[in-house]
Amino acid sequence: MVVPSPTSSKIASNKTKAMGIPTIDLSMERSQLSQTVVKACEEYGFFRVVNHNVPKEVIARLEEEGAEFFSKPSHEKRRAGPASPFGYGFTNIGPNGDMGDLEYLLLHANPLSIAQISKTIANDSTKFSTVVKEYVEVVKEVTCEILDLVVEGLGVADKSGLSRLIRDFDSDSVLRMNHYPPLKVKWKGNKNSIGFGAHSDPQMLTIMRSNDVGGLQIYTREGLWLPVPPDPTNFFVMVGDVLQVMTNGKFMSVRHRALTNTSEARMSMIYFAAPPLDWWIAPLPEMVSPPENESVYKAFTRAQYKEATYSLRLGDSRLDLFRAQ
Ligand code: GA4
């Protein structure tokens, strides 16, 4: 699926790129930190996290498992598929005809589901499952720390109201490993292929780590695609649709996409943090103050939102279905 240029929109100039992507240093003093996190969520819906305390061995172990799986012959990988939605998938993204130049593993982040699906993925399924669970546990902690900072920065009374939903055993969080193989055809000039098309994430918060190969781009409020330089030792965080609703639109979920135009393979591991399926999603009480600031959204369950997500295309604007009149 080679496209002549990165479609639909302009790429950020060097000047815009120099503005950089906000970086949150988790070792900073806490009161300052919560305000910085809120500002980054408000202005970009996207930031980089450094000094996160995730052991590099935990990341390396998952990367190794991913590399081992994706290096298997196709017929073996296909035994773990098709992804409907969980398992091994390639080219097809979701059930409605979206496609990309990638292959992936999509897993529910619940420990029991991980143990179950691992049996179809790896020869040593106990090892695979242990490594995935360990990674999920540590990134979940980073996610919860960020959500607690968000809540603090927004002045929300229930200090662990958001992180509690992610720690819940029934949380609907998922883990995805994307493998973007290098382009087979050498193009003259700037030809790119769409690895994963433009979309926002339908969860609360996304935490992404990739190897040292670029490709991720975020769509800025100025209407530019901003390439994100890879940073394998750190994480990138994205505001998802659920957090947009809970902040009544103060934060906006960030549109992003992955392009492939390199000679090297890109591999990313992405944790999508979501509340349980029966959780009612609505703006936090502190984020509405009628009559001036009414709720922009109707209340809906995570299950209803998920159903809407899977009934639409990747790039569709699903939140429009849930706007209050
Ligand atoms: C995008 C974010 C996550 O990768 C994902 C994707 C999901 C899938 O691949 O099964 C979706 C996509 C994502 C949004 C619209 C629907 C559902 C594919 C698709 C076309 C796992 C998710 O939760 O939503």
mmCIF file of N, CA and C in Angstrom, residues 81-177:
data_model
loop_
_atom_site.group_PDB
_atom_site.id
_atom_site.type_symbol
_atom_site.label_atom_id
_atom_site.label_comp_id
_atom_site.label_asym_id
_atom_site.label_seq_id
_atom_site.Cartn_x
_atom_site.Cartn_y
_atom_site.Cartn_z
ATOM 1 N N GLY A 81 -3.945 -16.456 14.744
ATOM 2 C CA GLY A 81 -4.938 -15.527 14.204
ATOM 3 C C GLY A 81 -6.179 -16.246 13.751
ATOM 4 N N PRO A 82 -7.086 -15.596 13.023
ATOM 5 C CA PRO A 82 -7.021 -14.161 12.711
ATOM 6 C C PRO A 82 -7.382 -13.317 13.945
ATOM 7 N N ALA A 83 -6.941 -12.085 13.949
ATOM 8 C CA ALA A 83 -7.229 -11.201 15.080
ATOM 9 C C ALA A 83 -8.688 -10.768 15.015
ATOM 10 N N SER A 84 -9.509 -11.275 15.941
ATOM 11 C CA SER A 84 -10.931 -10.922 15.869
ATOM 12 C C SER A 84 -11.512 -10.583 17.244
ATOM 13 N N PRO A 85 -11.118 -9.560 17.954
ATOM 14 C CA PRO A 85 -10.022 -8.698 17.542
ATOM 15 C C PRO A 85 -8.667 -9.192 18.055
ATOM 16 N N PHE A 86 -8.658 -10.186 18.997
ATOM 17 C CA PHE A 86 -7.370 -10.552 19.605
ATOM 18 C C PHE A 86 -6.662 -11.656 18.839
ATOM 19 N N GLY A 87 -5.338 -11.630 18.910
ATOM 20 C CA GLY A 87 -4.517 -12.627 18.238
ATOM 21 C C GLY A 87 -3.606 -11.971 17.212
ATOM 22 N N TYR A 88 -3.169 -12.764 16.252
ATOM 23 C CA TYR A 88 -2.239 -12.275 15.231
ATOM 24 C C TYR A 88 -3.002 -11.756 14.015
ATOM 25 N N GLY A 89 -2.648 -10.587 13.571
ATOM 26 C CA GLY A 89 -3.261 -10.021 12.369
ATOM 27 C C GLY A 89 -2.190 -9.456 11.458
ATOM 28 N N PHE A 90 -2.500 -9.369 10.195
ATOM 29 C CA PHE A 90 -1.583 -8.698 9.262
ATOM 30 C C PHE A 90 -2.418 -8.007 8.191
ATOM 31 N N THR A 91 -1.972 -6.868 7.775
ATOM 32 C CA THR A 91 -2.599 -6.020 6.755
ATOM 33 C C THR A 91 -3.986 -5.509 7.166
ATOM 34 N N ASN A 92 -4.862 -6.392 7.590
ATOM 35 C CA ASN A 92 -6.196 -5.926 7.968
ATOM 36 C C ASN A 92 -6.203 -5.361 9.385
ATOM 37 N N ILE A 93 -6.828 -4.191 9.505
ATOM 38 C CA ILE A 93 -6.964 -3.564 10.831
ATOM 39 C C ILE A 93 -8.452 -3.449 11.124
ATOM 40 N N GLY A 94 -8.922 -4.112 12.149
ATOM 41 C CA GLY A 94 -10.340 -4.055 12.490
ATOM 42 C C GLY A 94 -11.195 -4.775 11.451
ATOM 43 N N PRO A 95 -12.523 -4.759 11.668
ATOM 44 C CA PRO A 95 -13.408 -5.577 10.824
ATOM 45 C C PRO A 95 -13.997 -4.864 9.606
ATOM 46 N N ASN A 96 -13.638 -3.588 9.371
ATOM 47 C CA ASN A 96 -14.370 -2.833 8.341
ATOM 48 C C ASN A 96 -13.536 -2.391 7.135
ATOM 49 N N GLY A 97 -12.537 -3.183 6.814
ATOM 50 C CA GLY A 97 -11.812 -2.929 5.569
ATOM 51 C C GLY A 97 -10.598 -2.011 5.682
ATOM 52 N N ASP A 98 -10.216 -1.609 6.900
ATOM 53 C CA ASP A 98 -8.998 -0.784 7.015
ATOM 54 C C ASP A 98 -7.763 -1.661 6.854
ATOM 55 N N MET A 99 -6.764 -1.092 6.194
ATOM 56 C CA MET A 99 -5.543 -1.867 5.927
ATOM 57 C C MET A 99 -4.290 -1.048 6.191
ATOM 58 N N GLY A 100 -3.207 -1.736 6.477
ATOM 59 C CA GLY A 100 -1.930 -1.058 6.682
ATOM 60 C C GLY A 100 -0.787 -2.011 6.402
ATOM 61 N N ASP A 101 0.395 -1.434 6.201
ATOM 62 C CA ASP A 101 1.569 -2.273 5.950
ATOM 63 C C ASP A 101 2.173 -2.713 7.270
ATOM 64 N N LEU A 102 1.515 -3.649 7.926
ATOM 65 C CA LEU A 102 2.027 -4.115 9.215
ATOM 66 C C LEU A 102 1.487 -5.500 9.554
ATOM 67 N N GLU A 103 2.090 -6.095 10.552
ATOM 68 C CA GLU A 103 1.529 -7.278 11.195
ATOM 69 C C GLU A 103 1.522 -6.978 12.686
ATOM 70 N N TYR A 104 0.693 -7.660 13.423
ATOM 71 C CA TYR A 104 0.569 -7.301 14.841
ATOM 72 C C TYR A 104 0.055 -8.454 15.689
ATOM 73 N N LEU A 105 0.255 -8.257 16.988
ATOM 74 C CA LEU A 105 -0.373 -9.123 17.990
ATOM 75 C C LEU A 105 -1.218 -8.219 18.856
ATOM 76 N N LEU A 106 -2.476 -8.546 19.013
ATOM 77 C CA LEU A 106 -3.350 -7.757 19.875
ATOM 78 C C LEU A 106 -3.840 -8.669 21.000
ATOM 79 N N LEU A 107 -3.582 -8.241 22.246
ATOM 80 C CA LEU A 107 -3.924 -9.077 23.406
ATOM 81 C C LEU A 107 -4.744 -8.295 24.409
ATOM 82 N N HIS A 108 -5.727 -8.934 25.019
ATOM 83 C CA HIS A 108 -6.391 -8.297 26.148
ATOM 84 C C HIS A 108 -5.378 -8.284 27.284
ATOM 85 N N ALA A 109 -5.358 -7.218 28.098
ATOM 86 C CA ALA A 109 -4.308 -7.099 29.118
ATOM 87 C C ALA A 109 -4.630 -7.824 30.420
ATOM 88 N N ASN A 110 -5.786 -8.462 30.491
ATOM 89 C CA ASN A 110 -6.138 -9.224 31.688
ATOM 90 C C ASN A 110 -5.211 -10.449 31.802
ATOM 91 N N PRO A 111 -4.632 -10.726 33.016
ATOM 92 C CA PRO A 111 -3.654 -11.813 33.142
ATOM 93 C C PRO A 111 -4.179 -13.180 32.687
ATOM 94 N N LEU A 112 -5.471 -13.435 32.928
ATOM 95 C CA LEU A 112 -6.023 -14.739 32.511
ATOM 96 C C LEU A 112 -6.084 -14.831 30.990
ATOM 97 N N SER A 113 -6.476 -13.743 30.350
ATOM 98 C CA SER A 113 -6.528 -13.735 28.874
ATOM 99 C C SER A 113 -5.130 -13.885 28.293
ATOM 100 N N ILE A 114 -4.153 -13.225 28.942
ATOM 101 C CA ILE A 114 -2.770 -13.307 28.434
ATOM 102 C C ILE A 114 -2.309 -14.768 28.468
ATOM 103 N N ALA A 115 -2.558 -15.427 29.615
ATOM 104 C CA ALA A 115 -2.119 -16.819 29.763
ATOM 105 C C ALA A 115 -2.774 -17.698 28.698
ATOM 106 N N GLN A 116 -4.060 -17.440 28.436
ATOM 107 C CA GLN A 116 -4.817 -18.251 27.483
ATOM 108 C C GLN A 116 -4.291 -18.077 26.053
ATOM 109 N N ILE A 117 -4.172 -16.831 25.632
ATOM 110 C CA ILE A 117 -3.808 -16.569 24.229
ATOM 111 C C ILE A 117 -2.336 -16.911 23.957
ATOM 112 N N SER A 118 -1.514 -16.852 25.007
ATOM 113 C CA SER A 118 -0.083 -17.155 24.839
ATOM 114 C C SER A 118 0.126 -18.558 24.286
ATOM 115 N N LYS A 119 -0.819 -19.460 24.608
ATOM 116 C CA LYS A 119 -0.689 -20.858 24.156
ATOM 117 C C LYS A 119 -0.712 -20.949 22.632
ATOM 118 N N THR A 120 -1.391 -19.987 21.976
ATOM 119 C CA THR A 120 -1.456 -20.024 20.510
ATOM 120 C C THR A 120 -0.294 -19.250 19.876
ATOM 121 N N ILE A 121 0.438 -18.482 20.713
ATOM 122 C CA ILE A 121 1.447 -17.578 20.150
ATOM 123 C C ILE A 121 2.870 -18.145 20.225
ATOM 124 N N ALA A 122 3.198 -18.710 21.379
ATOM 125 C CA ALA A 122 4.607 -19.072 21.595
ATOM 126 C C ALA A 122 4.776 -20.554 21.907
ATOM 127 N N ASN A 123 5.926 -21.101 21.522
ATOM 128 C CA ASN A 123 6.234 -22.483 21.863
ATOM 129 C C ASN A 123 6.365 -22.603 23.375
ATOM 130 N N ASP A 124 7.124 -21.651 23.947
ATOM 131 C CA ASP A 124 7.216 -21.613 25.409
ATOM 132 C C ASP A 124 6.186 -20.596 25.900
ATOM 133 N N SER A 125 4.936 -21.031 26.004
ATOM 134 C CA SER A 125 3.860 -20.073 26.296
ATOM 135 C C SER A 125 3.961 -19.528 27.721
ATOM 136 N N THR A 126 4.537 -20.301 28.640
ATOM 137 C CA THR A 126 4.669 -19.806 30.020
ATOM 138 C C THR A 126 5.623 -18.621 30.040
ATOM 139 N N LYS A 127 6.714 -18.756 29.296
ATOM 140 C CA LYS A 127 7.698 -17.660 29.256
ATOM 141 C C LYS A 127 7.066 -16.423 28.604
ATOM 142 N N PHE A 128 6.408 -16.634 27.470
ATOM 143 C CA PHE A 128 5.792 -15.512 26.752
ATOM 144 C C PHE A 128 4.786 -14.796 27.655
ATOM 145 N N SER A 129 3.937 -15.595 28.272
ATOM 146 C CA SER A 129 2.894 -15.030 29.120
ATOM 147 C C SER A 129 3.491 -14.282 30.324
ATOM 148 N N THR A 130 4.568 -14.821 30.914
ATOM 149 C CA THR A 130 5.208 -14.161 32.063
ATOM 150 C C THR A 130 5.782 -12.808 31.655
ATOM 151 N N VAL A 131 6.435 -12.795 30.486
ATOM 152 C CA VAL A 131 7.066 -11.560 30.008
ATOM 153 C C VAL A 131 5.993 -10.493 29.702
ATOM 154 N N VAL A 132 4.900 -10.915 29.065
ATOM 155 C CA VAL A 132 3.835 -9.956 28.723
ATOM 156 C C VAL A 132 3.186 -9.410 30.001
ATOM 157 N N LYS A 133 2.898 -10.303 30.944
ATOM 158 C CA LYS A 133 2.239 -9.870 32.192
ATOM 159 C C LYS A 133 3.125 -8.879 32.951
ATOM 160 N N GLU A 134 4.423 -9.200 32.982
ATOM 161 C CA GLU A 134 5.372 -8.337 33.689
ATOM 162 C C GLU A 134 5.385 -6.935 33.041
ATOM 163 N N TYR A 135 5.385 -6.894 31.701
ATOM 164 C CA TYR A 135 5.401 -5.606 30.997
ATOM 165 C C TYR A 135 4.105 -4.837 31.280
ATOM 166 N N VAL A 136 2.980 -5.547 31.185
ATOM 167 C CA VAL A 136 1.686 -4.897 31.427
ATOM 168 C C VAL A 136 1.664 -4.300 32.842
ATOM 169 N N GLU A 137 2.156 -5.048 33.819
ATOM 170 C CA GLU A 137 2.138 -4.550 35.196
ATOM 171 C C GLU A 137 2.926 -3.255 35.342
ATOM 172 N N VAL A 138 4.116 -3.197 34.732
ATOM 173 C CA VAL A 138 4.926 -1.988 34.926
ATOM 174 C C VAL A 138 4.387 -0.791 34.144
ATOM 175 N N VAL A 139 3.891 -1.033 32.937
ATOM 176 C CA VAL A 139 3.361 0.134 32.188
ATOM 177 C C VAL A 139 2.030 0.590 32.799
ATOM 178 N N LYS A 140 1.318 -0.362 33.395
ATOM 179 C CA LYS A 140 0.075 0.021 34.072
ATOM 180 C C LYS A 140 0.405 0.992 35.224
ATOM 181 N N GLU A 141 1.501 0.698 35.949
ATOM 182 C CA GLU A 141 1.902 1.574 37.049
ATOM 183 C C GLU A 141 2.224 2.980 36.550
ATOM 184 N N VAL A 142 2.965 3.065 35.440
ATOM 185 C CA VAL A 142 3.307 4.385 34.877
ATOM 186 C C VAL A 142 2.012 5.104 34.469
ATOM 187 N N THR A 143 1.111 4.365 33.839
ATOM 188 C CA THR A 143 -0.169 4.946 33.402
ATOM 189 C C THR A 143 -0.937 5.495 34.600
ATOM 190 N N CYS A 144 -0.983 4.687 35.665
ATOM 191 C CA CYS A 144 -1.739 5.102 36.854
ATOM 192 C C CYS A 144 -1.109 6.325 37.512
ATOM 193 N N GLU A 145 0.218 6.359 37.501
ATOM 194 C CA GLU A 145 0.911 7.520 38.063
ATOM 195 C C GLU A 145 0.527 8.781 37.272
ATOM 196 N N ILE A 146 0.497 8.652 35.954
ATOM 197 C CA ILE A 146 0.148 9.803 35.106
ATOM 198 C C ILE A 146 -1.316 10.213 35.344
ATOM 199 N N LEU A 147 -2.193 9.214 35.454
ATOM 200 C CA LEU A 147 -3.615 9.537 35.673
ATOM 201 C C LEU A 147 -3.815 10.219 37.031
ATOM 202 N N ASP A 148 -3.047 9.796 38.047
ATOM 203 C CA ASP A 148 -3.142 10.459 39.358
ATOM 204 C C ASP A 148 -2.659 11.907 39.255
ATOM 205 N N LEU A 149 -1.647 12.137 38.432
ATOM 206 C CA LEU A 149 -1.149 13.510 38.236
ATOM 207 C C LEU A 149 -2.196 14.357 37.506
ATOM 208 N N VAL A 150 -2.869 13.745 36.523
ATOM 209 C CA VAL A 150 -3.918 14.448 35.769
ATOM 210 C C VAL A 150 -5.006 14.918 36.741
ATOM 211 N N VAL A 151 -5.458 13.966 37.569
ATOM 212 C CA VAL A 151 -6.528 14.236 38.521
ATOM 213 C C VAL A 151 -6.111 15.360 39.491
ATOM 214 N N GLU A 152 -4.868 15.263 39.959
ATOM 215 C CA GLU A 152 -4.353 16.281 40.879
ATOM 216 C C GLU A 152 -4.309 17.650 40.192
ATOM 217 N N GLY A 153 -3.786 17.667 38.981
ATOM 218 C CA GLY A 153 -3.657 18.918 38.232
ATOM 219 C C GLY A 153 -5.004 19.542 37.888
ATOM 220 N N LEU A 154 -6.018 18.700 37.740
ATOM 221 C CA LEU A 154 -7.352 19.220 37.388
ATOM 222 C C LEU A 154 -8.156 19.588 38.632
ATOM 223 N N GLY A 155 -7.617 19.251 39.814
ATOM 224 C CA GLY A 155 -8.325 19.555 41.068
ATOM 225 C C GLY A 155 -9.544 18.668 41.287
ATOM 226 N N VAL A 156 -9.457 17.426 40.820
ATOM 227 C CA VAL A 156 -10.571 16.487 40.998
ATOM 228 C C VAL A 156 -10.507 15.898 42.413
ATOM 229 N N ALA A 157 -11.671 15.826 43.083
ATOM 230 C CA ALA A 157 -11.687 15.416 44.489
ATOM 231 C C ALA A 157 -11.226 13.964 44.689
ATOM 232 N N ASP A 158 -11.720 13.065 43.867
ATOM 233 C CA ASP A 158 -11.375 11.648 44.025
ATOM 234 C C ASP A 158 -9.976 11.406 43.458
ATOM 235 N N LYS A 159 -8.987 11.389 44.350
ATOM 236 C CA LYS A 159 -7.572 11.424 43.941
ATOM 237 C C LYS A 159 -7.108 10.230 43.109
ATOM 238 N N SER A 160 -7.792 9.090 43.288
ATOM 239 C CA SER A 160 -7.372 7.941 42.477
ATOM 240 C C SER A 160 -8.531 7.451 41.595
ATOM 241 N N GLY A 161 -9.451 8.366 41.315
ATOM 242 C CA GLY A 161 -10.667 8.017 40.558
ATOM 243 C C GLY A 161 -10.397 7.424 39.185
ATOM 244 N N LEU A 162 -9.367 7.901 38.506
ATOM 245 C CA LEU A 162 -9.084 7.385 37.160
ATOM 246 C C LEU A 162 -8.206 6.140 37.219
ATOM 247 N N SER A 163 -7.159 6.197 38.040
ATOM 248 C CA SER A 163 -6.239 5.051 38.083
ATOM 249 C C SER A 163 -6.944 3.801 38.622
ATOM 250 N N ARG A 164 -7.937 4.005 39.506
ATOM 251 C CA ARG A 164 -8.677 2.859 40.051
ATOM 252 C C ARG A 164 -9.353 2.059 38.932
ATOM 253 N N LEU A 165 -9.830 2.753 37.917
ATOM 254 C CA LEU A 165 -10.508 2.083 36.793
ATOM 255 C C LEU A 165 -9.537 1.229 35.984
ATOM 256 N N ILE A 166 -8.286 1.666 35.956
ATOM 257 C CA ILE A 166 -7.280 0.939 35.177
ATOM 258 C C ILE A 166 -6.737 -0.244 35.981
ATOM 259 N N ARG A 167 -6.657 -0.053 37.321
ATOM 260 C CA ARG A 167 -6.189 -1.157 38.184
ATOM 261 C C ARG A 167 -7.261 -2.232 38.362
ATOM 262 N N ASP A 168 -8.510 -1.889 38.068
ATOM 263 C CA ASP A 168 -9.626 -2.826 38.240
ATOM 264 C C ASP A 168 -9.335 -4.120 37.467
ATOM 265 N N PHE A 169 -9.621 -5.252 38.103
ATOM 266 C CA PHE A 169 -9.355 -6.537 37.442
ATOM 267 C C PHE A 169 -10.104 -6.636 36.114
ATOM 268 N N ASP A 170 -11.282 -6.007 36.057
ATOM 269 C CA ASP A 170 -12.101 -6.075 34.834
ATOM 270 C C ASP A 170 -11.824 -4.952 33.851
ATOM 271 N N SER A 171 -10.730 -4.211 34.068
ATOM 272 C CA SER A 171 -10.426 -3.120 33.134
ATOM 273 C C SER A 171 -10.320 -3.687 31.707
ATOM 274 N N ASP A 172 -10.742 -2.881 30.730
ATOM 275 C CA ASP A 172 -10.780 -3.360 29.344
ATOM 276 C C ASP A 172 -9.506 -2.953 28.585
ATOM 277 N N SER A 173 -8.387 -2.884 29.288
ATOM 278 C CA SER A 173 -7.131 -2.467 28.662
ATOM 279 C C SER A 173 -6.593 -3.547 27.724
ATOM 280 N N VAL A 174 -5.847 -3.123 26.729
ATOM 281 C CA VAL A 174 -5.256 -4.078 25.781
ATOM 282 C C VAL A 174 -3.787 -3.754 25.519
ATOM 283 N N LEU A 175 -3.076 -4.753 25.023
ATOM 284 C CA LEU A 175 -1.673 -4.564 24.652
ATOM 285 C C LEU A 175 -1.528 -4.937 23.178
ATOM 286 N N ARG A 176 -0.808 -4.096 22.465
ATOM 287 C CA ARG A 176 -0.644 -4.348 21.038
ATOM 288 C C ARG A 176 0.841 -4.316 20.710
ATOM 289 N N MET A 177 1.291 -5.267 19.897
ATOM 290 C CA MET A 177 2.662 -5.183 19.378
ATOM 291 C C MET A 177 2.547 -5.078 17.865
#
